[in-house]
Coordinates of C-alpha atoms and ligand atoms in Angstrom, one line a residue:
M1 CA 66.1 91.0 103.7
S2 CA 69.1 90.1 101.1
L3 CA 71.1 87.1 101.7
D4 CA 74.7 87.4 103.6
P5 CA 77.1 87.8 100.7
Y6 CA 79.3 85.4 102.5
E7 CA 76.3 82.8 102.7
M8 CA 75.9 83.2 99.1
A9 CA 79.5 82.3 98.0
K10 CA 79.5 79.0 100.4
T11 CA 76.3 78.0 98.6
Q12 CA 77.8 78.0 95.4
I13 CA 81.2 76.5 96.6
R14 CA 78.9 73.7 98.1
K15 CA 77.1 73.1 94.8
A16 CA 80.0 72.8 92.7
V17 CA 82.1 70.6 94.9
D18 CA 79.1 68.3 95.2
I19 CA 78.9 68.0 91.5
L20 CA 82.7 67.7 91.0
N21 CA 82.1 64.9 94.1
Y22 CA 85.8 64.6 95.0
P23 CA 86.4 61.8 97.7
D24 CA 87.4 64.5 100.1
K25 CA 84.7 66.9 98.9
E26 CA 84.2 67.8 103.1
N27 CA 87.9 68.5 103.3
V28 CA 88.0 70.7 99.9
Y29 CA 84.5 72.4 101.2
A30 CA 86.1 73.3 104.5
R31 CA 89.2 74.6 102.6
L32 CA 87.6 76.8 100.4
S33 CA 84.3 78.2 102.5
V34 CA 86.9 80.3 104.9
P35 CA 89.6 82.7 103.5
D36 CA 93.1 82.3 104.8
R37 CA 93.3 85.9 106.5
V38 CA 91.1 88.9 107.2
L39 CA 93.1 91.6 108.4
E40 CA 90.7 94.5 110.1
V41 CA 92.4 98.0 110.6
Y42 CA 91.3 101.0 112.7
L43 CA 92.5 104.1 110.8
P44 CA 92.6 107.4 112.8
I45 CA 92.5 110.2 110.4
K46 CA 93.0 113.7 111.3
M47 CA 90.2 115.8 109.6
D48 CA 90.4 119.4 108.0
D49 CA 88.5 120.6 111.1
G50 CA 91.2 119.3 113.5
T51 CA 88.9 116.4 114.9
I52 CA 90.3 112.9 114.6
K53 CA 88.0 110.2 113.4
V54 CA 88.7 106.2 113.1
F55 CA 87.4 104.5 110.2
V56 CA 87.8 100.6 110.2
G57 CA 89.1 98.7 107.0
Y58 CA 89.5 95.6 106.0
R59 CA 92.0 93.1 103.9
S60 CA 90.6 89.6 103.0
Q61 CA 92.9 87.3 101.3
H62 CA 91.0 84.2 100.5
N63 CA 92.8 81.6 98.9
N64 CA 96.6 81.9 97.0
A65 CA 97.0 78.2 95.5
L66 CA 97.3 79.5 92.2
G67 CA 99.2 82.9 92.7
P68 CA 99.3 86.1 94.9
Y69 CA 96.0 87.4 96.5
K70 CA 94.5 89.7 93.8
G71 CA 91.5 92.3 94.0
G72 CA 90.1 95.8 94.5
V73 CA 89.5 97.7 97.6
R74 CA 86.0 99.4 98.0
Y75 CA 85.3 102.5 99.7
H76 CA 81.6 102.5 100.9
P77 CA 79.4 103.2 104.0
N78 CA 78.1 99.4 103.8
V79 CA 81.6 97.9 103.7
T80 CA 81.3 95.1 105.9
K81 CA 83.7 92.4 107.1
H82 CA 81.6 89.7 105.7
E83 CA 81.0 91.3 102.4
V84 CA 84.9 91.9 102.0
M85 CA 85.2 88.0 102.8
A86 CA 82.8 87.1 100.3
L87 CA 83.8 89.3 97.4
S88 CA 87.5 88.1 98.0
T89 CA 86.1 84.2 97.7
W90 CA 84.6 85.2 94.3
M91 CA 88.1 87.0 93.4
T92 CA 89.7 83.3 93.6
F93 CA 87.3 81.7 91.2
K94 CA 87.3 84.9 89.2
C95 CA 91.2 84.7 88.5
S96 CA 90.7 80.7 88.6
L97 CA 88.6 80.8 85.8
A98 CA 90.2 83.6 83.7
G99 CA 93.4 81.7 83.8
I100 CA 96.2 84.4 85.4
P101 CA 98.2 83.1 88.1
Y102 CA 96.4 85.1 91.1
G103 CA 94.3 83.9 94.1
G104 CA 91.3 86.1 95.7
G105 CA 91.3 89.1 98.0
K106 CA 89.5 92.1 98.4
G107 CA 89.5 95.0 100.7
G108 CA 87.6 97.9 101.9
I109 CA 86.9 100.8 104.2
T110 CA 83.5 101.8 105.6
V111 CA 83.3 105.4 104.8
N112 CA 81.4 107.7 102.3
P113 CA 84.2 109.0 100.4
K114 CA 81.7 111.4 99.0
A115 CA 81.8 113.3 102.4
L116 CA 85.5 113.6 102.5
S117 CA 88.0 116.3 100.9
K118 CA 90.5 115.3 98.8
G119 CA 93.1 115.8 101.8
E120 CA 90.8 113.8 103.8
L121 CA 90.7 111.1 101.3
E122 CA 94.7 111.2 100.4
R123 CA 95.3 110.6 104.2
L124 CA 92.8 108.0 104.6
S125 CA 94.2 106.0 101.7
R126 CA 97.9 106.5 102.8
A127 CA 96.6 105.2 106.2
Y128 CA 94.7 102.4 104.8
F129 CA 97.7 101.0 103.0
R130 CA 100.3 101.7 105.6
A131 CA 98.1 99.2 108.0
I132 CA 97.9 96.5 105.5
A133 CA 101.3 96.7 104.2
P134 CA 103.0 94.2 106.4
I135 CA 100.4 91.5 104.4
V136 CA 101.0 93.1 100.9
S137 CA 103.4 93.2 98.2
P138 CA 103.8 92.5 94.5
D139 CA 104.5 88.5 95.5
K140 CA 102.0 88.6 98.2
D141 CA 98.9 90.3 97.6
I142 CA 98.0 93.5 94.7
P143 CA 94.9 95.6 95.4
A144 CA 93.0 97.6 92.7
P145 CA 90.4 100.1 92.6
D146 CA 86.8 98.9 93.2
V147 CA 83.5 101.0 93.9
Y148 CA 84.4 104.7 94.7
T149 CA 88.5 103.9 94.3
D150 CA 90.4 105.1 91.4
P151 CA 93.8 105.2 89.7
Q152 CA 94.4 108.3 92.0
I153 CA 94.1 106.4 94.9
M154 CA 96.2 103.6 93.3
A155 CA 98.7 106.2 93.1
W156 CA 98.7 107.0 96.6
F157 CA 98.5 103.6 97.8
F158 CA 101.7 102.7 95.3
D159 CA 103.6 105.6 96.8
E160 CA 103.0 105.1 100.5
Y161 CA 104.2 101.6 100.0
S162 CA 107.3 102.5 98.2
K163 CA 108.1 104.9 100.7
I164 CA 107.9 102.1 103.0
V165 CA 109.7 99.8 101.5
G166 CA 112.7 102.2 100.0
Y167 CA 111.9 101.6 96.6
N168 CA 109.3 102.1 93.9
A169 CA 107.5 98.9 94.3
W170 CA 105.5 99.4 90.7
G171 CA 103.6 95.8 91.1
V172 CA 102.2 96.6 94.2
V173 CA 99.0 98.1 92.7
T174 CA 97.4 97.8 89.4
A175 CA 95.1 100.2 87.5
K176 CA 97.5 103.1 88.0
P177 CA 97.5 106.3 86.1
L178 CA 99.6 105.7 82.9
E179 CA 101.9 108.0 83.7
L180 CA 102.7 105.7 87.0
F181 CA 102.8 103.0 84.2
G182 CA 99.4 101.6 84.5
S183 CA 98.4 99.7 81.1
L184 CA 97.1 100.7 78.1
G185 CA 93.8 99.5 77.5
R186 CA 92.6 99.3 81.2
I187 CA 89.6 101.6 80.3
Y188 CA 88.0 99.3 78.3
S189 CA 89.1 96.2 79.5
T190 CA 85.8 95.0 81.0
G191 CA 83.6 96.0 78.3
Y192 CA 85.9 94.6 75.5
G193 CA 85.8 91.1 77.4
V194 CA 82.0 91.3 77.6
A195 CA 81.6 92.0 74.1
V196 CA 84.4 88.8 73.4
A197 CA 82.3 86.7 75.6
A198 CA 79.1 87.6 74.0
R199 CA 80.5 87.0 70.4
E200 CA 81.7 83.4 71.4
A201 CA 78.1 82.9 72.7
A202 CA 76.9 83.9 69.7
K203 CA 78.5 81.1 67.5
V204 CA 77.5 78.7 70.4
A205 CA 74.0 79.8 70.1
G206 CA 74.0 79.6 66.2
F207 CA 74.1 83.3 64.7
D208 CA 76.3 85.9 63.3
L209 CA 77.0 89.1 65.1
K210 CA 76.8 90.9 62.0
G211 CA 73.3 92.5 61.7
A212 CA 72.5 90.7 65.6
T213 CA 70.3 93.2 67.7
V214 CA 71.5 94.3 71.1
A215 CA 70.0 95.7 74.1
I216 CA 71.9 97.1 77.0
Q217 CA 70.5 97.9 80.8
G218 CA 73.3 100.8 81.8
Y219 CA 75.2 103.1 79.8
G220 CA 78.5 103.5 82.2
N221 CA 81.8 102.5 81.8
A222 CA 81.2 98.7 81.6
G223 CA 78.1 99.0 79.3
Y224 CA 79.1 101.7 77.0
Y225 CA 82.4 99.6 76.1
T226 CA 80.8 96.8 75.7
V227 CA 78.4 98.0 72.6
K228 CA 81.0 99.9 71.1
F229 CA 82.7 96.9 70.6
L230 CA 79.7 94.9 69.3
H231 CA 78.6 97.9 67.0
E232 CA 82.3 97.8 65.5
W233 CA 81.7 93.9 65.0
G234 CA 78.7 94.8 62.9
A235 CA 75.6 94.3 65.9
K236 CA 73.0 96.8 65.7
I237 CA 72.3 98.3 69.3
I238 CA 68.3 99.0 69.4
A239 CA 67.8 99.7 73.2
V240 CA 69.7 101.3 75.9
S241 CA 68.5 102.3 79.3
D242 CA 70.6 104.2 82.2
S243 CA 69.0 105.4 85.9
K244 CA 66.3 107.7 84.0
G245 CA 64.9 105.4 81.0
T246 CA 65.3 103.9 77.8
A247 CA 66.2 104.8 74.2
I248 CA 65.0 102.6 71.6
N249 CA 65.7 102.4 67.7
R250 CA 64.9 99.4 65.8
N251 CA 67.2 100.9 63.1
G252 CA 70.3 101.2 65.2
L253 CA 71.8 103.3 67.9
D254 CA 75.5 105.0 67.2
P255 CA 77.2 103.9 70.7
D256 CA 79.7 106.8 70.4
D257 CA 77.3 109.5 69.5
L258 CA 75.0 108.4 72.2
R259 CA 77.9 108.5 75.0
N260 CA 79.0 111.9 73.4
W261 CA 75.5 113.1 73.8
K262 CA 75.0 112.1 77.3
H263 CA 78.5 113.3 78.6
N264 CA 78.2 116.5 76.9
K265 CA 80.2 119.5 77.9
S266 CA 79.2 120.2 81.5
K267 CA 75.8 118.9 81.8
L268 CA 75.3 115.0 82.4
R269 CA 72.1 113.9 80.3
S270 CA 70.6 110.8 80.2
V271 CA 69.9 108.5 77.3
V272 CA 66.1 109.1 77.7
D273 CA 66.2 112.3 76.1
Y274 CA 68.8 111.2 72.8
P275 CA 67.4 112.8 70.2
G276 CA 68.5 110.1 67.9
A277 CA 65.6 107.7 69.8
E278 CA 62.8 106.6 67.8
E279 CA 60.8 106.0 71.0
R280 CA 61.7 107.4 74.4
L281 CA 60.4 105.5 78.0
E282 CA 60.7 107.8 80.8
G283 CA 61.4 106.2 84.1
D284 CA 61.1 102.9 82.5
T285 CA 64.6 101.6 82.8
M286 CA 64.1 97.5 82.4
A287 CA 62.6 98.0 79.1
P288 CA 66.0 96.7 77.1
L289 CA 65.6 93.1 79.0
Y290 CA 62.4 92.6 77.0
Q291 CA 63.1 93.4 73.8
E292 CA 63.1 91.2 70.9
V293 CA 66.7 91.1 70.4
D294 CA 69.8 88.7 69.8
I295 CA 72.1 89.9 72.6
L296 CA 71.1 91.0 76.2
I297 CA 73.6 93.1 78.5
P298 CA 72.8 93.8 82.1
A299 CA 75.5 96.4 82.7
A300 CA 73.7 98.2 85.8
L301 CA 72.6 96.5 88.9
E302 CA 72.7 93.2 90.9
G303 CA 69.2 91.7 90.9
Q304 CA 67.6 92.7 88.0
I305 CA 66.6 89.2 86.2
T306 CA 64.4 87.5 88.7
K307 CA 62.0 84.7 88.5
D308 CA 59.1 87.4 88.0
N309 CA 60.5 88.7 84.6
A310 CA 62.9 85.7 83.3
D311 CA 60.0 85.0 81.3
K312 CA 59.8 87.9 79.0
I313 CA 63.4 87.6 77.9
H314 CA 63.7 86.9 74.6
A315 CA 67.6 87.1 74.2
K316 CA 69.5 83.8 72.8
V317 CA 72.6 85.4 74.5
I318 CA 73.2 87.2 77.8
S319 CA 76.6 88.0 78.5
E320 CA 76.7 89.9 82.2
A321 CA 78.6 93.1 82.5
A322 CA 77.1 93.9 85.7
N323 CA 77.9 91.8 88.7
G324 CA 75.2 89.6 90.1
P325 CA 72.2 90.8 87.8
T326 CA 70.5 87.6 87.6
T327 CA 69.1 85.6 90.8
P328 CA 69.7 81.8 90.8
E329 CA 65.9 81.3 90.5
A330 CA 66.3 83.2 87.1
D331 CA 69.1 81.4 85.8
E332 CA 67.1 78.4 85.9
I333 CA 64.4 79.7 83.9
L334 CA 67.0 81.2 81.3
N335 CA 69.0 77.7 81.2
E336 CA 65.7 75.9 80.6
K337 CA 64.8 78.3 77.6
G338 CA 68.3 77.4 76.3
V339 CA 69.7 80.8 76.8
V340 CA 73.5 80.9 76.1
I341 CA 74.7 82.9 79.7
C342 CA 78.3 84.4 79.8
P343 CA 78.3 84.7 83.8
D344 CA 79.5 88.0 85.4
F345 CA 82.7 86.2 86.8
Q346 CA 83.5 84.9 83.3
A347 CA 82.4 87.8 81.3
N348 CA 83.5 90.9 83.2
A349 CA 87.0 89.8 84.3
G350 CA 88.5 92.2 81.7
G351 CA 89.6 94.6 84.1
V352 CA 91.5 91.9 86.3
I353 CA 93.2 90.2 83.4
V354 CA 94.7 93.4 82.5
S355 CA 95.5 94.5 85.9
Y356 CA 97.6 91.5 85.8
F357 CA 99.2 92.3 82.5
E358 CA 100.0 95.5 84.1
W359 CA 101.8 93.8 86.5
V360 CA 103.9 91.4 84.0
Q361 CA 104.6 94.6 82.1
N362 CA 105.8 96.4 85.6
R363 CA 107.8 93.5 86.7
Q364 CA 109.5 93.2 83.3
G365 CA 109.5 97.0 82.8
I366 CA 108.4 97.1 79.5
A367 CA 105.1 98.6 78.1
W368 CA 103.1 96.5 75.6
T369 CA 101.2 98.0 72.8
E370 CA 97.3 98.6 73.0
D371 CA 97.3 96.1 70.3
E372 CA 99.1 93.5 72.3
V373 CA 96.9 94.1 75.1
K374 CA 93.6 93.5 73.4
R375 CA 94.9 90.3 71.8
R376 CA 96.0 88.9 75.0
L377 CA 93.0 90.0 76.3
E378 CA 90.7 88.5 73.8
E379 CA 92.7 85.1 73.9
K380 CA 91.8 84.7 77.9
I381 CA 88.1 85.8 77.3
V382 CA 87.8 83.3 74.6
S383 CA 89.8 80.6 76.5
S384 CA 87.6 81.0 79.5
F385 CA 84.3 80.7 77.7
H386 CA 85.2 77.4 76.0
A387 CA 86.5 76.0 79.3
M388 CA 83.1 76.9 80.5
R389 CA 81.4 75.4 77.8
E390 CA 83.2 72.2 77.8
A391 CA 82.5 71.8 81.5
K392 CA 78.5 72.3 81.0
E393 CA 78.8 69.5 78.3
K394 CA 80.8 67.3 80.4
Y395 CA 78.6 67.9 83.7
K396 CA 75.3 68.8 82.2
V397 CA 74.8 71.8 84.6
D398 CA 74.2 75.4 83.4
W399 CA 76.1 78.2 82.5
R400 CA 77.1 79.6 85.9
T401 CA 77.6 76.0 87.8
A402 CA 79.9 75.4 84.7
A403 CA 81.9 78.3 85.0
Y404 CA 82.0 77.7 89.1
I405 CA 83.2 73.9 88.3
V406 CA 86.0 75.1 86.2
A407 CA 87.3 77.7 88.6
I408 CA 86.8 75.8 92.0
D409 CA 88.7 72.4 90.0
R410 CA 91.7 74.5 89.0
V411 CA 91.9 76.0 92.6
V412 CA 91.4 72.4 94.0
R413 CA 94.2 70.7 92.0
A414 CA 96.3 73.3 92.7
M415 CA 95.9 72.8 96.3
R416 CA 96.3 68.8 96.3
L417 CA 99.6 69.2 94.2
R418 CA 100.9 71.4 97.1
G419 CA 99.7 69.2 99.6
W420 CA 97.1 71.3 101.0
L421 CA 94.4 68.4 100.9
Ligands
NAD1 P1 79.1 102.9 86.1 O1 78.6 104.0 87.2 O2 80.0 103.7 85.3 O3 77.4 103.0 85.2 C1 76.3 102.8 85.6 C2 75.4 103.1 84.5 O4 74.1 102.4 85.1 C3 75.1 104.3 84.6 O5 74.5 104.5 83.3 C4 73.7 104.5 85.2 O6 72.8 105.5 84.8 C5 73.0 102.9 85.3 N1 71.8 102.4 86.0 C6 72.0 102.9 87.4 N2 70.9 102.0 87.9 C7 70.2 101.8 86.6 C8 69.2 101.0 86.6 N3 68.1 100.9 87.8 N4 68.5 100.7 85.3 C9 69.4 101.3 84.1 N5 70.7 101.8 84.3 C10 70.9 102.3 85.5 O7 79.2 101.6 86.5 P2 80.0 100.7 85.8 O8 81.6 100.5 86.2 O9 79.8 100.8 84.4 O10 79.8 99.5 86.2 C11 78.2 98.8 85.7 C12 78.2 97.6 86.5 O11 79.4 96.4 86.0 C13 78.1 97.1 88.1 O12 77.7 96.0 88.4 C14 79.8 96.9 88.3 O13 80.0 96.2 89.4 C15 80.1 95.8 87.0 N6 81.4 96.0 86.9 C16 82.5 97.1 86.1 C17 83.5 96.9 86.1 C18 84.3 98.0 85.3 O14 85.4 97.8 85.2 N7 83.6 99.3 85.0 C19 84.0 95.5 86.3 C20 83.4 94.4 86.7 C21 82.1 94.7 86.9

């Protein structure tokens, strides 16, 4: 049975707080191991056939010592209160490590959105935002997309909230469509951040990106943009997998050609059938992990690198696009091998960082150029990477623990100054 995500979040807090060894560490742990608030809402929706169906939704607000709560809203049949609480806790640390003035929040509705018509989805989205409206605002809590929510749903959220308050509250949600003042750069923000993190890690590992070899598991939004940028900077992409198998070419794969081929016109194809591959491994989605490469990018699912396969990994750098791809036991093995690891909440923070930029632009009534967005995003990822590296050296811990230490310490300092501890 998999561990309750909320228990996992608490274990990570405990570990970092013990290492930081605050004189009042029990108070710190007590304060951080519960969210400030969890709102549970029941949403009666008139379905297309005239029946009323009641859906349950949540918004968890973990901590706002550093700024308004921030985090996505997930539509999925497995959404539970504990999951949302755990995810809001992780958002507190992700925003803190990224150096953006936000706390952590997360929301969700227990629903299979694929079973809803567009009208039902709109009514459900508007009902959810009406129900959580008393606890959100551009200064209190700023939702965004997560699993199975998108810019259209953000547009409905924004519109519903704006009707309630009587003006266009642009800053109440992020990742809105560009027509509604979303930010340029959002589409590739996660991948760009993962690539920048990998580039910084390569410097620590002592190799140059030019000519460095890369393998990637998963070729969706996060994966494609990560290797697109690494390729632009001179790296060679030699292995790519998706849910159907792996394509390998030791001379290098062209990320755009591969993507265009995979998404060709009406048909979505698998990388395993890509004509530009030298070797095709049907059904083998793990092969990229075991290649002799400099950089490995897990960009698919959680729990891929475990104690049973960590020994087979040869990469010098791992930059995690996926959430939770490495188990704690595997982390230990990789750290012993000296792999430089950019943990998920450091490497894949590009999305929330550009969300922050969108909110800043909306509040100022201006729009930055794409170059401006990229430059500022790069700066944030570089600085979080090096803050983590310094903590690793200072506390003699693994990369992930170092990231937690930086994130938690910033929240604790803010809480202390505010008199919360
Ligand atoms: P996506 O749906 O666009 O792509 C997922 C890709 O993984 C697809 O190519 C799919 O074929 C592939 N895949 C699925 N199962 C696989 C398997 N067993 N082996 C190899 N490949 C497999 O998703 P995404 O948005 O790119 O997200 C990927 C990961 O990155 C997830 O863990 C997600 O939580 C994380 N993430 C994404 C973002 C983002 O902005 N997109 C932000 C933070 C974290």
